[in-house]
Structures are given as C-alpha cells and as structure tokens.
CSV table of C-alpha atoms and ligand atoms in Angstrom, one decimal:
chain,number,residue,atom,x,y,z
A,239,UNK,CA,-16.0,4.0,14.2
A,240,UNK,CA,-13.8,1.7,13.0
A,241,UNK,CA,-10.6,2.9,10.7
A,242,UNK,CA,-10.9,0.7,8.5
A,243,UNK,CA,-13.8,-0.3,6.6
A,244,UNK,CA,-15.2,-3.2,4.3
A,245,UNK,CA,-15.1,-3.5,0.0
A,246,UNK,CA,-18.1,-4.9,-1.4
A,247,UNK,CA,-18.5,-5.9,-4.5
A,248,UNK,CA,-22.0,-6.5,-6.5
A,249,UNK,CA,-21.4,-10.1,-8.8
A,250,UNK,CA,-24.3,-9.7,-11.4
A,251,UNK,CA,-25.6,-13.1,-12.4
A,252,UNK,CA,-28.5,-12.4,-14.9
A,253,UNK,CA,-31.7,-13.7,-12.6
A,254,UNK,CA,-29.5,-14.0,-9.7
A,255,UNK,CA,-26.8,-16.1,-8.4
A,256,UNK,CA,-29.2,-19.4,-7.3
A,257,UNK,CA,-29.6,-21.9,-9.8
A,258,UNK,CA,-32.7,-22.1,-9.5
A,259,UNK,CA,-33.6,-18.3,-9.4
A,260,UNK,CA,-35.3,-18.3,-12.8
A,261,UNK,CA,-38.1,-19.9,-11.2
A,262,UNK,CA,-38.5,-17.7,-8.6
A,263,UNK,CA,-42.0,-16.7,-8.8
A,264,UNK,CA,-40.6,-13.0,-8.6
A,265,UNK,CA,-37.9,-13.4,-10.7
A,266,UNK,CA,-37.1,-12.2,-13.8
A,267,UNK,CA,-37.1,-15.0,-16.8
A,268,UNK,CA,-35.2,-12.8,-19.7
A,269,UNK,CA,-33.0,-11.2,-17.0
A,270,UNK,CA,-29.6,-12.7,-19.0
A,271,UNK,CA,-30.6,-9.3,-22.0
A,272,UNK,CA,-32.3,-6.7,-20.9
A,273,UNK,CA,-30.0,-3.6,-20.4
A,274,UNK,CA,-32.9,-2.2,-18.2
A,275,UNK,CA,-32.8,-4.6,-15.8
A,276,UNK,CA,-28.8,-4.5,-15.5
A,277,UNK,CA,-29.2,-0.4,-15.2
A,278,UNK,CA,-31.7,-0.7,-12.3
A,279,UNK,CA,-29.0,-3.3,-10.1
A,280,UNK,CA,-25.9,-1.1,-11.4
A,281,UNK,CA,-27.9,2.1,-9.8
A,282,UNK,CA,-29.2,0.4,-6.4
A,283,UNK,CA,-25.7,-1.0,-5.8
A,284,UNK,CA,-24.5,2.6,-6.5
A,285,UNK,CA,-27.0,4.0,-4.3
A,286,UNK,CA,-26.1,1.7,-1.5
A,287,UNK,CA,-22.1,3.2,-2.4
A,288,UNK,CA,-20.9,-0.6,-3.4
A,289,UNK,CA,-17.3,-0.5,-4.6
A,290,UNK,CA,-18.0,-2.4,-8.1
A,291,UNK,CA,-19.8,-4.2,-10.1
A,292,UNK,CA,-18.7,-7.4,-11.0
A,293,UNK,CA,-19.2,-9.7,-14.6
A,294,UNK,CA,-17.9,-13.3,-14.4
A,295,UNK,CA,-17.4,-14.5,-18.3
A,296,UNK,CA,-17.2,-17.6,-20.2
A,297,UNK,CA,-17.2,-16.7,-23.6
A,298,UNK,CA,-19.5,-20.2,-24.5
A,299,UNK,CA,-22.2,-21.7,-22.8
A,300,UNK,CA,-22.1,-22.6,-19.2
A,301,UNK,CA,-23.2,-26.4,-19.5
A,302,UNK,CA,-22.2,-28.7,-21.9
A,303,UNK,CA,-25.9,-30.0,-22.1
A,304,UNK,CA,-28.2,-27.2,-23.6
A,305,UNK,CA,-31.6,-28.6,-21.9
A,306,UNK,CA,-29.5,-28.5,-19.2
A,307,UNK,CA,-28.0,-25.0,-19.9
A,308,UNK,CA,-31.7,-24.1,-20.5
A,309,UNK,CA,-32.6,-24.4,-17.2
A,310,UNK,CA,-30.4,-23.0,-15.1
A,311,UNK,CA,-30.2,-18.7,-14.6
A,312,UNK,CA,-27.6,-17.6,-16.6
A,313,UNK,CA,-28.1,-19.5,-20.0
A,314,UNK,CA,-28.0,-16.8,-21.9
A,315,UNK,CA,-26.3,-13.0,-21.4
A,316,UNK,CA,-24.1,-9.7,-22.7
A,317,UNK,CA,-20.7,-10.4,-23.4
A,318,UNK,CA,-19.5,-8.4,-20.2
A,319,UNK,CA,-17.5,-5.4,-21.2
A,320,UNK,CA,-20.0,-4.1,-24.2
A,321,UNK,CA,-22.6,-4.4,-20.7
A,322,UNK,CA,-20.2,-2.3,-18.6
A,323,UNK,CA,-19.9,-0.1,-21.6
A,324,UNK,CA,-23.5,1.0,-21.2
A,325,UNK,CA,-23.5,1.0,-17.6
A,326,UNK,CA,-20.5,3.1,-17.6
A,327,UNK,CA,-22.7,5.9,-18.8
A,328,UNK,CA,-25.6,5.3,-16.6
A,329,UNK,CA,-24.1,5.5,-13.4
A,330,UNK,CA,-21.4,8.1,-12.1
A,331,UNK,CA,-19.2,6.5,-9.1
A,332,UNK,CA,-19.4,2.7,-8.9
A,333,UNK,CA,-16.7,0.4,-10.1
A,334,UNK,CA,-17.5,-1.8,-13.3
A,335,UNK,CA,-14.9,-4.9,-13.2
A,336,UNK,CA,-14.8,-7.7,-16.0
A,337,UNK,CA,-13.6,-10.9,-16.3
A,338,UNK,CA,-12.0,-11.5,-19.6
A,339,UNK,CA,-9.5,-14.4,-20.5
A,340,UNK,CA,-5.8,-14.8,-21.0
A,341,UNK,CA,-6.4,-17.9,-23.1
A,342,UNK,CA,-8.7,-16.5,-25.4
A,343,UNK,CA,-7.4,-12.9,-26.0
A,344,UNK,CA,-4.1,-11.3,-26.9
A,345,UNK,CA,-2.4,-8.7,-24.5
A,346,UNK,CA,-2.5,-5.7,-26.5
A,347,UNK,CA,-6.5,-5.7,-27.5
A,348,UNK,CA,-7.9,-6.6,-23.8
A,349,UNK,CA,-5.4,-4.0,-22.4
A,350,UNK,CA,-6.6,-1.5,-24.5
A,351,UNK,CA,-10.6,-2.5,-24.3
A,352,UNK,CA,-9.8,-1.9,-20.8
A,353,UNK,CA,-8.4,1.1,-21.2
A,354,UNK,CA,-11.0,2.4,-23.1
A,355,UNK,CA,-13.5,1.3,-20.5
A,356,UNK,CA,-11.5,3.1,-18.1
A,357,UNK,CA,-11.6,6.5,-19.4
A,358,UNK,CA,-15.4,6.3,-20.5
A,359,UNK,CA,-15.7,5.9,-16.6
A,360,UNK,CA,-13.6,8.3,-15.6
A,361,UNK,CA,-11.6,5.4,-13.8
A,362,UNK,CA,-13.8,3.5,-12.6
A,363,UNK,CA,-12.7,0.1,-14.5
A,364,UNK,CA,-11.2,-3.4,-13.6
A,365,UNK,CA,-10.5,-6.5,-15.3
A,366,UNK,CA,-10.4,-10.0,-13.7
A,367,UNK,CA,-7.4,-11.9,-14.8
A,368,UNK,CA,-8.7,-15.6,-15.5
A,369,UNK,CA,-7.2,-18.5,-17.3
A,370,UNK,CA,-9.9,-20.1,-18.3
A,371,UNK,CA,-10.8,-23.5,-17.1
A,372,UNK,CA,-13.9,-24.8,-19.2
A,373,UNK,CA,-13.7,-27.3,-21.9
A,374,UNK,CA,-16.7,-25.8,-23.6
A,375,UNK,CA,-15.0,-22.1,-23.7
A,376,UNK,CA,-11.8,-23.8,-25.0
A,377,UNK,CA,-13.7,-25.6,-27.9
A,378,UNK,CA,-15.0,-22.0,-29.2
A,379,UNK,CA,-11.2,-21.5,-30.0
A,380,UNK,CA,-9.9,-24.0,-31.9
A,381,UNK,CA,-9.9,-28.0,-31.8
A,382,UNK,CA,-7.3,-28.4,-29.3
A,383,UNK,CA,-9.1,-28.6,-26.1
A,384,UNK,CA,-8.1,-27.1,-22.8
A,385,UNK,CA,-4.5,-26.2,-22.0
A,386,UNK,CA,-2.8,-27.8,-19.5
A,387,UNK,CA,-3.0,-25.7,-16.2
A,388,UNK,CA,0.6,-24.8,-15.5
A,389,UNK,CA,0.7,-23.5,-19.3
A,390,UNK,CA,-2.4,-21.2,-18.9
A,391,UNK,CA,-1.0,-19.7,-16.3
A,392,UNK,CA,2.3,-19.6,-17.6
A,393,UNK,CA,0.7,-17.8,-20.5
A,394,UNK,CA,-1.4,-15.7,-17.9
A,395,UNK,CA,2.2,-14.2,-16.4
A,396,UNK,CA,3.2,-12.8,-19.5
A,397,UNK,CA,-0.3,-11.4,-21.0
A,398,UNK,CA,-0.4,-9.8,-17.3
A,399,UNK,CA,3.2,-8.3,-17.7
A,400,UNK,CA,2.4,-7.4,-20.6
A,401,UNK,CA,-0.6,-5.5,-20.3
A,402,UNK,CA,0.0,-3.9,-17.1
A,403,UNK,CA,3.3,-2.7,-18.9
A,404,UNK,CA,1.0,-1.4,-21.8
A,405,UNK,CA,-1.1,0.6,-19.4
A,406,UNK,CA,1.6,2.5,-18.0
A,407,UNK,CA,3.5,3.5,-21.3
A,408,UNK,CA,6.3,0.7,-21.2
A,409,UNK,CA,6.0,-2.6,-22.8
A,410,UNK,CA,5.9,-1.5,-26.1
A,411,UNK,CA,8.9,-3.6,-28.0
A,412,UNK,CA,7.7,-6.6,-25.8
A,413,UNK,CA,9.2,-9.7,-27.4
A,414,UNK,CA,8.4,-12.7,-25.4
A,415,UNK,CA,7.7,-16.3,-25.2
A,416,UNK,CA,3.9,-16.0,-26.1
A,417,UNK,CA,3.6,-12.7,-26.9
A,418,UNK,CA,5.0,-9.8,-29.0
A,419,UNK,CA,3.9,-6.2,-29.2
A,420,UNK,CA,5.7,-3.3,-31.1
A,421,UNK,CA,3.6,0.1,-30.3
A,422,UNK,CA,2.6,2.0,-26.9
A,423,UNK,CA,-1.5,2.0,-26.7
A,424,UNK,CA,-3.5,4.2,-29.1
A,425,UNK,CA,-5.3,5.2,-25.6
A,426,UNK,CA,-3.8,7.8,-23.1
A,427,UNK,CA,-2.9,6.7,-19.5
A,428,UNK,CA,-5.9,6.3,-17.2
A,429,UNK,CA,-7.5,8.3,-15.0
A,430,UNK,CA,-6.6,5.9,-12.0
A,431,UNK,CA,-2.9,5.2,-13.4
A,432,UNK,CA,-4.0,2.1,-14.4
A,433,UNK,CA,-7.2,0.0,-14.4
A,434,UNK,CA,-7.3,-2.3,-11.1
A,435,UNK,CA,-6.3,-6.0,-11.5
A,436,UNK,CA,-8.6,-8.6,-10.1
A,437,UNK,CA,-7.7,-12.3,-9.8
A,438,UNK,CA,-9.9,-15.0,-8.8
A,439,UNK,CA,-7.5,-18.2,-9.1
A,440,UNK,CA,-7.1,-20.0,-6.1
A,441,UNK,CA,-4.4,-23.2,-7.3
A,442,UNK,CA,-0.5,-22.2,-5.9
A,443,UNK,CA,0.3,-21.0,-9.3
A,444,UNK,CA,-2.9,-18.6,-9.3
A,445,UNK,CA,-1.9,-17.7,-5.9
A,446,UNK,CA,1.3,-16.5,-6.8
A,447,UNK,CA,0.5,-14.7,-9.8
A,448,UNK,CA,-2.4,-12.7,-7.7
A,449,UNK,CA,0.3,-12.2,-4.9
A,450,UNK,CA,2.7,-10.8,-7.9
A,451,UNK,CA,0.3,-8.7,-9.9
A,452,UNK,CA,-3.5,-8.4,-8.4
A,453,UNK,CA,-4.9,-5.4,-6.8
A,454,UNK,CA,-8.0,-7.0,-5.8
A,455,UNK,CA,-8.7,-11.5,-5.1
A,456,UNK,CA,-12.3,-12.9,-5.1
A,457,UNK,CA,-12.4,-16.1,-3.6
A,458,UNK,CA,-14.9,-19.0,-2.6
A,459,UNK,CA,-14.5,-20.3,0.9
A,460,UNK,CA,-17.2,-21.8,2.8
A,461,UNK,CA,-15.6,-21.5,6.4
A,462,UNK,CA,-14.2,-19.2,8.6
A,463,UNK,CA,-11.1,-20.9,8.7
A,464,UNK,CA,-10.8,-21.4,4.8
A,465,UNK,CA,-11.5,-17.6,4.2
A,466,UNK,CA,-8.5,-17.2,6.7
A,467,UNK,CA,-5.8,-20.1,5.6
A,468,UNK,CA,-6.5,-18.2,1.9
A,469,UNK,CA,-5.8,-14.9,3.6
A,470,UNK,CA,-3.0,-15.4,5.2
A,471,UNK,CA,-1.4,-17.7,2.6
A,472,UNK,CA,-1.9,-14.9,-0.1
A,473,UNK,CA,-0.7,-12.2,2.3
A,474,UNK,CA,2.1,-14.4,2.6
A,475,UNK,CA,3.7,-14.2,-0.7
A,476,UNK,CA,3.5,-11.0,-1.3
A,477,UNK,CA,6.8,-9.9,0.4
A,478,UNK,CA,8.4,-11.8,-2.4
A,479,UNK,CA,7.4,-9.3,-4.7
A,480,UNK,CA,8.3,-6.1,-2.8
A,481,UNK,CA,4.5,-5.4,-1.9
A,482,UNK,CA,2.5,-4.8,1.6
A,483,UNK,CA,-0.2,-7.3,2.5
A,484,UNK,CA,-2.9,-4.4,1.9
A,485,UNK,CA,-2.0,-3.8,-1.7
A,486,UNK,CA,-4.3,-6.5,-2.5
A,487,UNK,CA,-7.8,-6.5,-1.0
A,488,UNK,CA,-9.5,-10.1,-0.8
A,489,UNK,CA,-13.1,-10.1,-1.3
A,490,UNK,CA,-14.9,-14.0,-0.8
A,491,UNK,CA,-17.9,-14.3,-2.6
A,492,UNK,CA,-21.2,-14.3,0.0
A,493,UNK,CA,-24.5,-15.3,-0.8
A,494,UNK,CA,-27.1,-13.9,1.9
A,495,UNK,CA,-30.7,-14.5,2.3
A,496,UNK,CA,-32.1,-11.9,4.3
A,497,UNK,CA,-35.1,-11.1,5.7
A,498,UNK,CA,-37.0,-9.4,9.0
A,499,UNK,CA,-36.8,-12.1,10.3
A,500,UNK,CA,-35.0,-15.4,11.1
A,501,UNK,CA,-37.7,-17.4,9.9
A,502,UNK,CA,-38.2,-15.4,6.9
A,503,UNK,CA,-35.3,-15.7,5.7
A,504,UNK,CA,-35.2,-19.3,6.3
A,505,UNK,CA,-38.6,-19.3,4.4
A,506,UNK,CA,-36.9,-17.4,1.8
A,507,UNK,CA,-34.3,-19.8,1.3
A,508,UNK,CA,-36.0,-23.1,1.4
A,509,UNK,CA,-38.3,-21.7,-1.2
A,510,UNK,CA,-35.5,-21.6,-3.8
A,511,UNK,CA,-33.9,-24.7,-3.1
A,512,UNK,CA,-36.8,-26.5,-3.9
A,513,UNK,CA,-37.1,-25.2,-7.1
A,514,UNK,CA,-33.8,-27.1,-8.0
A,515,UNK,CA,-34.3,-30.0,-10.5
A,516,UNK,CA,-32.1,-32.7,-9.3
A,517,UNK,CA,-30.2,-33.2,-13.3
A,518,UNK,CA,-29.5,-29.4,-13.0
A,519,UNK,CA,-27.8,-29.9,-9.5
A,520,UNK,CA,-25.8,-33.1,-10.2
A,521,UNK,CA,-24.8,-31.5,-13.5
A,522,UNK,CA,-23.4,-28.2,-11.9
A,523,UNK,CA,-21.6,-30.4,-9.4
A,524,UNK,CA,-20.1,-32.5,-12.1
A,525,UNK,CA,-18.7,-28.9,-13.8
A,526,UNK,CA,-16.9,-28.2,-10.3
A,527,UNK,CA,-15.3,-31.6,-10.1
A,528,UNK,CA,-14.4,-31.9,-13.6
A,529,UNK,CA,-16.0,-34.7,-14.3
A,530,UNK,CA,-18.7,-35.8,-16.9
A,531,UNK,CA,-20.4,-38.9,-15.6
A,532,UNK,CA,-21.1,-38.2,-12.4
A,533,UNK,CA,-24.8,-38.9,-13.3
A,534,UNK,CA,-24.2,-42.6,-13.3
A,535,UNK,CA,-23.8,-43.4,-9.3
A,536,UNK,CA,-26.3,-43.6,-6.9
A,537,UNK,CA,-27.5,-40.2,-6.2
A,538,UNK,CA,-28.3,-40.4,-2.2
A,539,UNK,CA,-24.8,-42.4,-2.4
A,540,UNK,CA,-21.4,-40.7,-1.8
A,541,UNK,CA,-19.0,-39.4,-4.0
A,542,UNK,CA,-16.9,-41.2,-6.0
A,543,UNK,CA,-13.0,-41.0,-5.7
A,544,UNK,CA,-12.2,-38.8,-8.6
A,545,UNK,CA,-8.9,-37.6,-10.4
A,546,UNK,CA,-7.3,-34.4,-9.7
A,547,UNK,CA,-8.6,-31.8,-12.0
A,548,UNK,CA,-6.9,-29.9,-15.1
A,549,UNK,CA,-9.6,-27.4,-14.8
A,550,UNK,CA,-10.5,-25.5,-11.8
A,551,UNK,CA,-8.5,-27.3,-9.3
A,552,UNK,CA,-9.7,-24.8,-5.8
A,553,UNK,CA,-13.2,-26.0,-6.6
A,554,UNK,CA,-12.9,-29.5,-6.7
A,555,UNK,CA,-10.8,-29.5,-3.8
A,556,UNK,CA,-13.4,-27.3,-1.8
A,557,UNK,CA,-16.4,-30.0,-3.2
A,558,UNK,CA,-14.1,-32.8,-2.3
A,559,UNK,CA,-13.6,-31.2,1.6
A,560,UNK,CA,-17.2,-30.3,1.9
A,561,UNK,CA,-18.4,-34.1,0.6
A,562,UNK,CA,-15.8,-35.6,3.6
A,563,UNK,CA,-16.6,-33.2,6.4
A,564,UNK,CA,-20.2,-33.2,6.2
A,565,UNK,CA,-20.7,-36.9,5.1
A,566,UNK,CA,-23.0,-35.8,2.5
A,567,UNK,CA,-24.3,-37.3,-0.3
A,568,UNK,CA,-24.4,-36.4,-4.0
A,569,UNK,CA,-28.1,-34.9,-4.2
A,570,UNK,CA,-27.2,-33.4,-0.7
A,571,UNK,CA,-24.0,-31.5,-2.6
A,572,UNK,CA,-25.2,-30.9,-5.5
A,573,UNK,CA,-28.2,-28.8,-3.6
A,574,UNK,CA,-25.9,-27.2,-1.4
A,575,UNK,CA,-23.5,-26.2,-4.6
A,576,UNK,CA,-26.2,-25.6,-6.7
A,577,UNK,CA,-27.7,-22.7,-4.8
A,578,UNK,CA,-24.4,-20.5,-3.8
A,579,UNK,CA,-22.6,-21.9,-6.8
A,580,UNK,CA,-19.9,-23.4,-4.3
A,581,UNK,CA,-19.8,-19.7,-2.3
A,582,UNK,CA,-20.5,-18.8,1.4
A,583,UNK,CA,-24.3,-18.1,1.9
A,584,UNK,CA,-25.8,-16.8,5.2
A,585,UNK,CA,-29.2,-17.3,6.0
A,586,UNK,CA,-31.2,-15.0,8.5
A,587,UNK,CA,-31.6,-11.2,9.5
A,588,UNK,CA,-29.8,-8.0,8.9
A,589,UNK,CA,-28.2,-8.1,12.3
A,590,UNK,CA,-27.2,-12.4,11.5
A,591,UNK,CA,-26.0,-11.4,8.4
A,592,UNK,CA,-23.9,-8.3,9.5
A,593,UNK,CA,-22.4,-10.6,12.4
A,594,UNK,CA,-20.9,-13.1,10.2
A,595,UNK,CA,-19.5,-10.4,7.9
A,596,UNK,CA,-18.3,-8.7,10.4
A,597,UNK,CA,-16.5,-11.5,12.3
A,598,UNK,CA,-14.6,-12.5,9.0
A,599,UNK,CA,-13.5,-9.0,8.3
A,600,UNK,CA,-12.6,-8.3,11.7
A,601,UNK,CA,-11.3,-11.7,12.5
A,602,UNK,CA,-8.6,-11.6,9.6
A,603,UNK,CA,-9.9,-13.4,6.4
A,604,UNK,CA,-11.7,-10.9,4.2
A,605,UNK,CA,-10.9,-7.0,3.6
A,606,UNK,CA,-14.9,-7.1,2.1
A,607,UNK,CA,-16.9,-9.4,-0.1
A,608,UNK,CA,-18.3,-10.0,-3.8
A,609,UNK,CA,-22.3,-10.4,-3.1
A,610,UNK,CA,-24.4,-12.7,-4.8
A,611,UNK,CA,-27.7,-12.3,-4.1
A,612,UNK,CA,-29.6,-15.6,-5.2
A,613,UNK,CA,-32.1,-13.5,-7.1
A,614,UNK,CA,-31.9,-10.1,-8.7
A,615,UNK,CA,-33.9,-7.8,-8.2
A,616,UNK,CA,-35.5,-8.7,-4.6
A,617,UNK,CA,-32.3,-10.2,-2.7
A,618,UNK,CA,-30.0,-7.2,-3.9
A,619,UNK,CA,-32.8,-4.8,-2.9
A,620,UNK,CA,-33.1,-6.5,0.4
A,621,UNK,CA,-29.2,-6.5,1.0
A,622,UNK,CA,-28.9,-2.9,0.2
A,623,UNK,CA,-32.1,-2.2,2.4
A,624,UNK,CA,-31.5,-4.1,5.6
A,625,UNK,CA,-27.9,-5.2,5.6
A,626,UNK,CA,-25.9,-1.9,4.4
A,627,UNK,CA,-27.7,0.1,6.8
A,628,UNK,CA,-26.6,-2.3,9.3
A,629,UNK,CA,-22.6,-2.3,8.5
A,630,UNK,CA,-23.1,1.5,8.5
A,631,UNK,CA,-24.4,2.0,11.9
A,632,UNK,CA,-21.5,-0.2,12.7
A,633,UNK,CA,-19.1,2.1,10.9
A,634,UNK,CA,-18.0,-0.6,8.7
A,635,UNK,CA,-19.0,0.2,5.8
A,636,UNK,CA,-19.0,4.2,4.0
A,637,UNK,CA,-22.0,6.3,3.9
A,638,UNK,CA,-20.7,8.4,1.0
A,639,UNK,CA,-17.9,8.1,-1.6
A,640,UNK,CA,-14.8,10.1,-0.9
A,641,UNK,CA,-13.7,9.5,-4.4
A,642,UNK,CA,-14.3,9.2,-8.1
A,643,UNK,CA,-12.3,6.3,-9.4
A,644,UNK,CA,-12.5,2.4,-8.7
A,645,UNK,CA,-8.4,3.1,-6.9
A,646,UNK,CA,-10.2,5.7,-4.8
A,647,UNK,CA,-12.8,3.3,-3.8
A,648,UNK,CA,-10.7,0.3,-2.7
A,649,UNK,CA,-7.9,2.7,-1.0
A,650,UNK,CA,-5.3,1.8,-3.5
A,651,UNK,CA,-1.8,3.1,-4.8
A,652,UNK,CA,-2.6,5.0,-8.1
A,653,UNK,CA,0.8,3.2,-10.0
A,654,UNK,CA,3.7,5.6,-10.7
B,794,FMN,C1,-14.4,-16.7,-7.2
B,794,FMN,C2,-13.9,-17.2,-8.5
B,794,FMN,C3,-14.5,-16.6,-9.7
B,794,FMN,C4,-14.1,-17.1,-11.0
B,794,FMN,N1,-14.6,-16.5,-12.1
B,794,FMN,C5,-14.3,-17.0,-13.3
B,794,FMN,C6,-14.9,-16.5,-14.5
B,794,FMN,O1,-15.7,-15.6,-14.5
B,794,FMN,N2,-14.5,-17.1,-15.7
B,794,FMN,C7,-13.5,-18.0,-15.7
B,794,FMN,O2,-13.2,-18.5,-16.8
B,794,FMN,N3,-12.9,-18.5,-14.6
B,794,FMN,C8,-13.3,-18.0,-13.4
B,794,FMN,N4,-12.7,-18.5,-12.3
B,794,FMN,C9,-11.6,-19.5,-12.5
B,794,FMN,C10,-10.2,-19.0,-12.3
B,794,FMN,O3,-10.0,-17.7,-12.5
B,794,FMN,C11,-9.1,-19.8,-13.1
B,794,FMN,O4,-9.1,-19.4,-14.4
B,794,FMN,C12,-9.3,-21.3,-13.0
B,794,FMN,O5,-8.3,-22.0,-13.7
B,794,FMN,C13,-9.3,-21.7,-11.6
B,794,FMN,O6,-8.1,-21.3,-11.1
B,794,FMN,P1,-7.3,-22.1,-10.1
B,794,FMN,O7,-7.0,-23.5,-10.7
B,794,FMN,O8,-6.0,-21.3,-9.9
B,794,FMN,O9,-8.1,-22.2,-8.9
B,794,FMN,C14,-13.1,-18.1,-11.1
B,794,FMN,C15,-12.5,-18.6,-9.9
B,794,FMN,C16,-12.9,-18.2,-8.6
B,794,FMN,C17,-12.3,-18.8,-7.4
C-alpha cells in the first residue's frame, strides 16, 4: 500500500466536459439548470470518496457568438456558489470548491460568501483564485475592457492578502493600493481554519502568487513532461515563501474515456468527436489563442503566427506547442482542443487509464487530478465504476474518508 495517496477532484461542466457532449445521444440537453442532475454527480463523486467538487465560472457567456454559444455544453448554468450552496446540504463529506474572480469582486464580500459556504459545510469549502481572462466577462463590468495581465494579478495579490487575512481574524483596518476594509467578518472562523485556496494560473506571475498563497493548483498539461516541468517549477518557488513543496497539492485536469474494453472506449470516444461542428471547434480554439479571426485562414492549413496574449497566456502557449509538435492543422486542433477543452484525455480501460495516472503521480508531476468526464452522467458513472476501484486495489487512492473537512481531505495544515 502506498503511503501516500492521490486527490481527485470532480470539475462539473453542465453536460459534461466535451464540446460536443450535448449531442450525446445519452446526454442530458438542460443539464447547465437542473439542481437534480448536479445532486445526483455531487452524490456519485461522494460515494466514490472524491476530494471536491469543482465549479469553473465566467460570470458572462462563454462565446462571444451566441449561435455559437448555443451550441456548445455549457451555454447556460448556476452561478457556482448559490449551486454549492444547495449541494452543501445534500451531501455530507465531499469538498465543494468555486471559482470566483478578483476582477469582478471586492475582498471583503467573496471572503465572507466563502466563509459562509464554509460553515454550512462544516468545512468542506474552497475558492479558486482567478483573474479573469475573458473579454466578454470584462464587458459585464464596465466599458473598459480587459485589464492588463500584470495588473489583474497585481490586484489578485492584494484581494488574496486580504481575504486570507479576513478569514483568520486579522486584516481588518486593511488600507491598501486597491483595497480598503475597516471591520473583522460578521462570520466566525471556519471549521477548517480557513477555507482552502485553489489557483489555476499558469503565467510566472500566476505561478508565484499560487507558490505564495494556494493550497491546492489545477493545471492543464498535455504531456508527461509538461505536468512535471509545472511541478517542479511551482515546487520551486515555494521556499521563497517559507513553505514545503507539499503545502500545495497540484491536481492537472484529466479527461478519460473509459470503457471494458480498449475498443470500447475508443468507440466511445470517436463517437463524440464526430459530433463536433467544425465553427464550434475553430471558435473555441480562437478563445484559447486570443484571437478573433481565426475563421478566416484555411482550415486544413496551419496556424497562423499570432501575438502573445493579454488573456490566458498558459493556453495559448500550450495551443501554440501542440500546433508545432504535432504538425497539425487548424480543424485537426480545434478537434483535439475542442473535446478536452485543452486538458489531458486518456482513452481506453480501467487498467490504461489507472496506468497513466499512476505513472504521473508516481513519476513526480501530479499529487492527483481534476476529472472531466466528457459527459455527465455516463463518463463520471464509468470513472467512479471502473477506474476508482482500480486506484484502490492499487492503494492509491482511499476507500473511506478519515475526515470531515475539505483540509482533512487534501492532508493539509489547518492555519494557526
Ligand atoms: C485549469 C485552469 C482552469 C481555469 N479556470 C478558470 C475559470 O474557471 N474562470 C476563469 O475566469 N479563469 C480560469 N482560468 C484562468 C486563470 O485562472 C487566470 O485567471 C487566467 O488569467 C490565466 O492565467 P495565466 O495567464 O496565469 O495562465 C483557469 C486556468 C486554468 C489553467
């Protein structure tokens, strides 16, 4: 039995995490609002004894083109911590993590949602630290467009120092650069010492700020050696902030398509990916490169030399990579983005699937992962049937929970 054993986290994603999952012939079409199906994932995640449960969040749509927006599997959805809310009563151990903004929100209102999230869970909340890098969220507040990068994050340090200082009793009479707050929290201390922080920038400056303040990193990483260059890099800077490489637990998304069998799976797979209209790809791609004509070259041509991004600058480098390694062409991408979203996906059986998670855990480049299955409810059921099983036997992953809060979970310090 090995000591130590694997996170995993369970990204919900409305019909699931393919783009194309809403046409699934078993999928469900009005997934994005209906609180039953969200209770029924929450609970077979819980039953398999996942770690969390984790809402990205835009607050806007996710494609500037509604037809386009339309047809894609997440067009429409709960603002993410009112969903937790309710799932927070519905389930009894499983971590409920959010992603809200530090463009969009002031310090002292999101750390005290949180907060309150945290103790109608009995500690079992998280919130995902994110700047914010779509021009559609931006235009939802105010006419100014997207910040520059370096000044979201600047912005992000303080709301972080800030809030973290709010959830252990001590930044009230903060008066900073951005942000000033008078008055401790109208909410006790939480039952965990403080909500977990989760990070999921991947640029230097995100980098440092997770190495300075996040308990938990999700990540997107295609390779085995990107997982572990991002490993080891993070791990890295910690020491400058006085903290050991395991206070912060890295957890790459994973798409898996799993089946009985090898062909099954593969069967599974190629199923979906058909089901992608080509505008829906190409205009998903364009999101990750930040850039909005991308419809006007060839499409079996190859990408275009584009300018670095203002927006999410890890995805367009990993686009950029992929495009130059693999000689592929646009409609070639913008299928293989289009179906993980720009994550890891592994295709095949419990054992295949187990394998490849297990060599990146054990070989140094993920303390667990954030899964994705590419359509909810049948992939997460099959995940949860075939694979956990699996990592058990290995004694990689817990039978039971030993605790009660989201800390316990993760084996994390409960702040002083
Ligand atoms: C795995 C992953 C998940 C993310 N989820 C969100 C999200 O839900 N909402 C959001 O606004 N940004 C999200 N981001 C974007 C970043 O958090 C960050 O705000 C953006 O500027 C990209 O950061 P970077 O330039 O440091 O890579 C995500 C990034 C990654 C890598």
């Amino acid at each position: 039995m090995s000591a130590r054993q694997m996170k995993l986290g369970l990204f919900l994603w409305a019909a699931g995490h393919h783009i194309a999952a809403w046409r699934h012939p078993k999928a469900h079409v009005t997934a994005g609002i209906d609180i039953d199906h969200y209770i029924q994932l929450a609970r077979t995640a819980e039953a398999a004894r996942f770690d969390m449960i984790f809402c990205e969040d835009a607050a806007g749509l996710r494609e500037a083109n509604v037809g386009i927006a339309s047809q894609t599997s997440r067009s429409i959805g709960f603002e993410p911590i009112s969903l937790l809310s309710a799932l927070a009563v519905q389930t009894s151990r499983i971590g409920l993590v959010s992603t809200a903004s530090t463009s969009y929100n002031e310090p002292y209102g999101l750390a005290r949602t949180f907060l309150s999230l945290d103790h109608l869970s009995g500690g079992r909340a998280g919130w995902n630290l994110v700047t914010s890098a779509s021009p559609i969220e931006a235009a939802n507040f105010g006419s100014t467009g997207l910040k520059p990068h370096a000044d979201r994050y600047e912005r992000a340090r303080e709301f972080a120092e800030v809030v973290t200082g709010l959830w252990l009793g001590k930044a009230s009479g903060h008066d900073g650069q951005s942000f000033s707050v008078r008055d401790p929290l109208d909410v006790p201390r939480s039952p965990q010492g403080a909500p977990v922080m989760v990070q999921a920038g991947a640029s230097d400056v995100g980098r440092d700020l997770a190495a300075r303040t996040a308990d938990v990193v999700f990540t997107a990483a295609q390779t085995f050696e990107e997982a572990k260059a991002f490993y080891d890099d993070l791990k890295g800077r910690m020491a400058a902030y006085g903290r050991e490489p395991d206070d912060i637990k890295i957890m790459p998304g994973v798409s898996p398509v799993v089946a009985e069998t090898e062909a099954e799976a593969r069967e599974k797979h190629e199923e979906l990916q058909a089901l992608i209209p080509d505008d829906v790809g190409v205009a998903l791609l364009s999101s990750y490169l930040s850039i909005s004509d991308l419809g006007r070259y060839p499409i079996d041509g190859p990408l275009p030399e584009l300018p670095e991004s203002e927006g999410m600058k890890s995805r367009q480098a990993l686009v950029i990579e992929q495009s130059r390694r693999d000689g592929l062409s646009i409609r070639q991408l913008a299928r293989h983005f289009a179906g993980a979203r720009g994550h890891w996906r592994i295709v095949g059986t419990a054992a295949q699937v187990a394998d490849e998670l297990q060599a990146r855990f054990e070989g140094g480049a993920a303390d667990g992962f954030n899964v994705m299955p590419s359509y909810f409810p049948g992939e997460l059921d099959a995940f949860a049937t075939l694979v956990v099983p699996e990592l058990q036997r290995r004694g990689l992953f817990r039978r039971e929970y030993e605790g009660r809060t989201l800390r316990d979970h993760l084996g994390l310090k409960r702040p002083a």
